[in-house]
mmCIF file of C-alpha atoms in Angstrom:
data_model
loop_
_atom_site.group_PDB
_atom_site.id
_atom_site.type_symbol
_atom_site.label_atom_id
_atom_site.label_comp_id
_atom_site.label_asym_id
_atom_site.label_seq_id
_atom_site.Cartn_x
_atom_site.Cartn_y
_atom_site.Cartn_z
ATOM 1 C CA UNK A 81 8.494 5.400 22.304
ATOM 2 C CA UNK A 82 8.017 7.682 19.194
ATOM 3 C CA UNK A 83 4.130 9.082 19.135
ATOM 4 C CA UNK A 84 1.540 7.708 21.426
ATOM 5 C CA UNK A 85 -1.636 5.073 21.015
ATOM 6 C CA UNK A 86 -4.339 7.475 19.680
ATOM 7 C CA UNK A 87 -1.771 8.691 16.871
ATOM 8 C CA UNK A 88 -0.785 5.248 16.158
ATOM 9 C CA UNK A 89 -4.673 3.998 15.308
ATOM 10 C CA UNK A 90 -5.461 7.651 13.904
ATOM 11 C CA UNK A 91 -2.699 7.257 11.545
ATOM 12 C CA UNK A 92 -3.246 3.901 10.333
ATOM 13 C CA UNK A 93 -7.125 3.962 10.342
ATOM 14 C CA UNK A 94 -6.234 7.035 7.749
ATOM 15 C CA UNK A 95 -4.829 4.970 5.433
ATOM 16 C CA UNK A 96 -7.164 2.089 5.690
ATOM 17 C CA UNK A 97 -5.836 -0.585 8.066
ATOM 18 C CA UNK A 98 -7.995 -1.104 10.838
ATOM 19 C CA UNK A 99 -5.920 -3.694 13.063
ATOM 20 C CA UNK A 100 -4.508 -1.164 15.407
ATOM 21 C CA UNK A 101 -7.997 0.228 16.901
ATOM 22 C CA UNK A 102 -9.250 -3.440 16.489
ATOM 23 C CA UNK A 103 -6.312 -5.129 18.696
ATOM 24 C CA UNK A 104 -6.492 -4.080 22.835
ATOM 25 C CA UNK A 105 -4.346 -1.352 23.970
ATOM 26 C CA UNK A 106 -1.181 -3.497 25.078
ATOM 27 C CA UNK A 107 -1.071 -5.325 21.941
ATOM 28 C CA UNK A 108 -1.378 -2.498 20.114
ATOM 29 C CA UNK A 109 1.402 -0.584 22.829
ATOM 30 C CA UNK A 110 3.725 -3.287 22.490
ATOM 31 C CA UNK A 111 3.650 -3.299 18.471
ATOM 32 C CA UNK A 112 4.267 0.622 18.964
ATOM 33 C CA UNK A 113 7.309 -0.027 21.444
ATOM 34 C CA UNK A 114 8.777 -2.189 19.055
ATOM 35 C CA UNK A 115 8.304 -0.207 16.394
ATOM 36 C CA UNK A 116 9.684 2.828 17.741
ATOM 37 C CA UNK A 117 12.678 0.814 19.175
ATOM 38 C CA UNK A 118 13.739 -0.265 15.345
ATOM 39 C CA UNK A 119 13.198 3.568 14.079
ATOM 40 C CA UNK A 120 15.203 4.537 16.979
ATOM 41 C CA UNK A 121 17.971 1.694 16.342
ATOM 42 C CA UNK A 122 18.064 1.655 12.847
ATOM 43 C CA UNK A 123 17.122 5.778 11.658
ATOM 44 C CA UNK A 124 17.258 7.967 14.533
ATOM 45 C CA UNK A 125 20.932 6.233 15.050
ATOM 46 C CA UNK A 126 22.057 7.077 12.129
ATOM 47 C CA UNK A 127 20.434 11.025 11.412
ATOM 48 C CA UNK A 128 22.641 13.686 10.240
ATOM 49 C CA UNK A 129 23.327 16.011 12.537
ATOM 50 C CA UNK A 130 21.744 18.385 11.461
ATOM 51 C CA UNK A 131 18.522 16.945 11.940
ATOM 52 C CA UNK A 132 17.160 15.687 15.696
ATOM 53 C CA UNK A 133 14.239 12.950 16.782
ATOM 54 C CA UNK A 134 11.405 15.559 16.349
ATOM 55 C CA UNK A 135 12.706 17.112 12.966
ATOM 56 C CA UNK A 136 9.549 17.347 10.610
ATOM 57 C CA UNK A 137 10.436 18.324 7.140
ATOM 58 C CA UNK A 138 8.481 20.217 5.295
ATOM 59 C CA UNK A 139 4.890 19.109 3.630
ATOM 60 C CA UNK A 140 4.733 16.715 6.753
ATOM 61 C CA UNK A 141 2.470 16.417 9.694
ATOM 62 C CA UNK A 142 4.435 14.263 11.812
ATOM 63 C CA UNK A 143 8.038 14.240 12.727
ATOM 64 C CA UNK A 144 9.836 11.574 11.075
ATOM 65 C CA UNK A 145 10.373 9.527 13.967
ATOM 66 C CA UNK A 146 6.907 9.769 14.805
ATOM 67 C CA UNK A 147 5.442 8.870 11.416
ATOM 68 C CA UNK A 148 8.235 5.585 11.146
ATOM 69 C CA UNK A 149 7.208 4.084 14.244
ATOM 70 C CA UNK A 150 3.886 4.344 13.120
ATOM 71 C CA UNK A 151 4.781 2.401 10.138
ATOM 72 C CA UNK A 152 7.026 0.133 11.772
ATOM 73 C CA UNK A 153 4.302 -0.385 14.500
ATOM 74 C CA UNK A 154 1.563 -1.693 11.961
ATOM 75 C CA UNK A 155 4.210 -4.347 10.709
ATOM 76 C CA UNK A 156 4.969 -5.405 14.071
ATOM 77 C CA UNK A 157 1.400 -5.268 14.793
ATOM 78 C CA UNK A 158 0.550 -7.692 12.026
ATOM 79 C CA UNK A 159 3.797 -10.010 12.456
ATOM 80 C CA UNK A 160 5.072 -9.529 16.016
ATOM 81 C CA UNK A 161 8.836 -9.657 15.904
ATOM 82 C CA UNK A 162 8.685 -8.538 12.517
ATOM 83 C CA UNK A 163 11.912 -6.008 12.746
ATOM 84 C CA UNK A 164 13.821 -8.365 15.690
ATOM 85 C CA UNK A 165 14.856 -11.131 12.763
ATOM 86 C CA UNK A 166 18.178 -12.475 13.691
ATOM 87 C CA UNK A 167 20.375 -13.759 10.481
ATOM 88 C CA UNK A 168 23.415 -15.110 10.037
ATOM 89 C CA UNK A 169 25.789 -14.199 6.651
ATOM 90 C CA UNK A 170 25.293 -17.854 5.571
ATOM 91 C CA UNK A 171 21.470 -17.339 5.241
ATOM 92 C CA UNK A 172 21.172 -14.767 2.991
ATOM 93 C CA UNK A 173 20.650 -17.035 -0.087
ATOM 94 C CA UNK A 174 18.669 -18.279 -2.983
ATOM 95 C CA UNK A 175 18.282 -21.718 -4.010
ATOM 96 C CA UNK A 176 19.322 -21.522 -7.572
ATOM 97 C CA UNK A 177 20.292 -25.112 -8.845
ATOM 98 C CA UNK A 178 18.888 -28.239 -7.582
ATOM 99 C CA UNK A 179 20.961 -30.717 -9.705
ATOM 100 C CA UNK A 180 23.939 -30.532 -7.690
ATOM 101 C CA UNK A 181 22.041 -27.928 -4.851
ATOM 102 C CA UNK A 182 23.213 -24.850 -5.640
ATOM 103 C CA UNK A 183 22.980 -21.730 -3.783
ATOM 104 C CA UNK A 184 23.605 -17.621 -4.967
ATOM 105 C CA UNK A 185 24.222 -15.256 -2.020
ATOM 106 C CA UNK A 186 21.536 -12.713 -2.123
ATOM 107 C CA UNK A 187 22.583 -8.839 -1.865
ATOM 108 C CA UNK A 188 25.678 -7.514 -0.260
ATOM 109 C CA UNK A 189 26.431 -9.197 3.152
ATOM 110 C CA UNK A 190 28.920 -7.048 4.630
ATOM 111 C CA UNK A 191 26.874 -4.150 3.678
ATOM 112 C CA UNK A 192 25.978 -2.767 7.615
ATOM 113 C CA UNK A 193 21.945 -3.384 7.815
ATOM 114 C CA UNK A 194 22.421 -6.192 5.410
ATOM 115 C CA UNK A 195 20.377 -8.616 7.059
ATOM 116 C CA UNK A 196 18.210 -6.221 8.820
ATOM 117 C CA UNK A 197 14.524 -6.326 7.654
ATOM 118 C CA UNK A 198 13.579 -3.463 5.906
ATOM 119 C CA UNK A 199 10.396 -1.353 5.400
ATOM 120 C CA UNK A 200 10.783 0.370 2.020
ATOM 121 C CA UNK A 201 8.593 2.996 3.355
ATOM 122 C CA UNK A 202 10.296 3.703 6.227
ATOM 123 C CA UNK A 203 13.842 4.009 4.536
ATOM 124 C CA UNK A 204 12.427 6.196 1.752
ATOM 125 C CA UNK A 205 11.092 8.634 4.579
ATOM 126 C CA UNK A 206 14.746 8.790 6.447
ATOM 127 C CA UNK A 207 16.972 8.369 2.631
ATOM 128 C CA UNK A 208 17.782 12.117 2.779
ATOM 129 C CA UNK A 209 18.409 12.766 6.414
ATOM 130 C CA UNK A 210 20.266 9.901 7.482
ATOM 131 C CA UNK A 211 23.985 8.873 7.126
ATOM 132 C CA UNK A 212 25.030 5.767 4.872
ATOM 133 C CA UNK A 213 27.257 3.874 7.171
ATOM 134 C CA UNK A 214 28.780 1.886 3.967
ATOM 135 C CA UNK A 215 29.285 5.123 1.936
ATOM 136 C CA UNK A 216 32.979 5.584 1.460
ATOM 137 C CA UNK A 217 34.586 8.031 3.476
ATOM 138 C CA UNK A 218 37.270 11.148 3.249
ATOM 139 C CA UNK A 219 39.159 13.209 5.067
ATOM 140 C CA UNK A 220 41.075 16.514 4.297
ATOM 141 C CA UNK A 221 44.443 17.231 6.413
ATOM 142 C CA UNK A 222 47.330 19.682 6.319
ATOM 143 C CA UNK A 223 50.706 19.698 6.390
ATOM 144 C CA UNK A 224 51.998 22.433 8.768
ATOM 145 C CA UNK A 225 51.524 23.821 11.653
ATOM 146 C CA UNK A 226 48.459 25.440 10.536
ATOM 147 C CA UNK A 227 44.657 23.984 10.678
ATOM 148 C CA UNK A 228 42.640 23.787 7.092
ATOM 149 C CA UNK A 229 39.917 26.144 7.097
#
């Protein structure tokens, strides 16, 4: 788990939402766990190397991870199974005719978090240190017995 009770309702009670030092310890523990479990599934995953679990950039208090499952945590808190959504390709679609019931898919599909809810917050925080599984990729070889340098 990614930062601890009393950060959790510190944090959030800073920003003006209450519910986490209303709500009893385990509710508010659990919402934290799960939380922290989608930071760690979906961002901490996915970090550049560079970068570890307690990397806090600059002009921040908290470490990323720490500040995401925070976030996370209050959305979890508020709708319980909030990030644990389970979707199918099929579902990700918009009733757009009702004539002849037509549907338009919504987004990109095969994108790799496609139908993984999303915090904008959260993936604004992690957009520079994390790796974008669907960018395309390259690679560099030589021809020879010799390595590139």
């Amino acid at each position: 788990m990614y930062g601890d009770l009393a950060g959790f309702r510190a944090y959030a009670s800073a920003r003006g939402n209450e519910a986490p030092s209303d709500a009893t310890d385990a509710l508010a523990t659990a919402a934290l766990v799960r939380g922290s479990d989608h930071v760690r599934l979906r961002y901490v995953a996915n970090l550049l190397p560079a970068y570890g679990v307690d990397f806090t950039p600059a002009g921040h208090d908290l470490p990323l991870a720490e500040e995401a499952a925070y976030i996370a945590a209050a959305l979890e808190l508020a709708t319980p199974g909030f990030f644990a959504k389970t979707f199918t390709a099929s579902e990700q679609k918009v009733l757009t005719g009702v004539d002849s019931i037509k549907w338009t898919v919504v987004g990109d599909a095969s994108s790799t978090y496609a139908a993984m809810p999303v915090s904008t917050s959260i993936a604004a925080l992690f957009e520079p240190y994390v790796v974008d599984r669907d960018a395309d990729d390259f690679m560099l070889m030589s021809v020879g017995r010799s390595s590139c340098l």
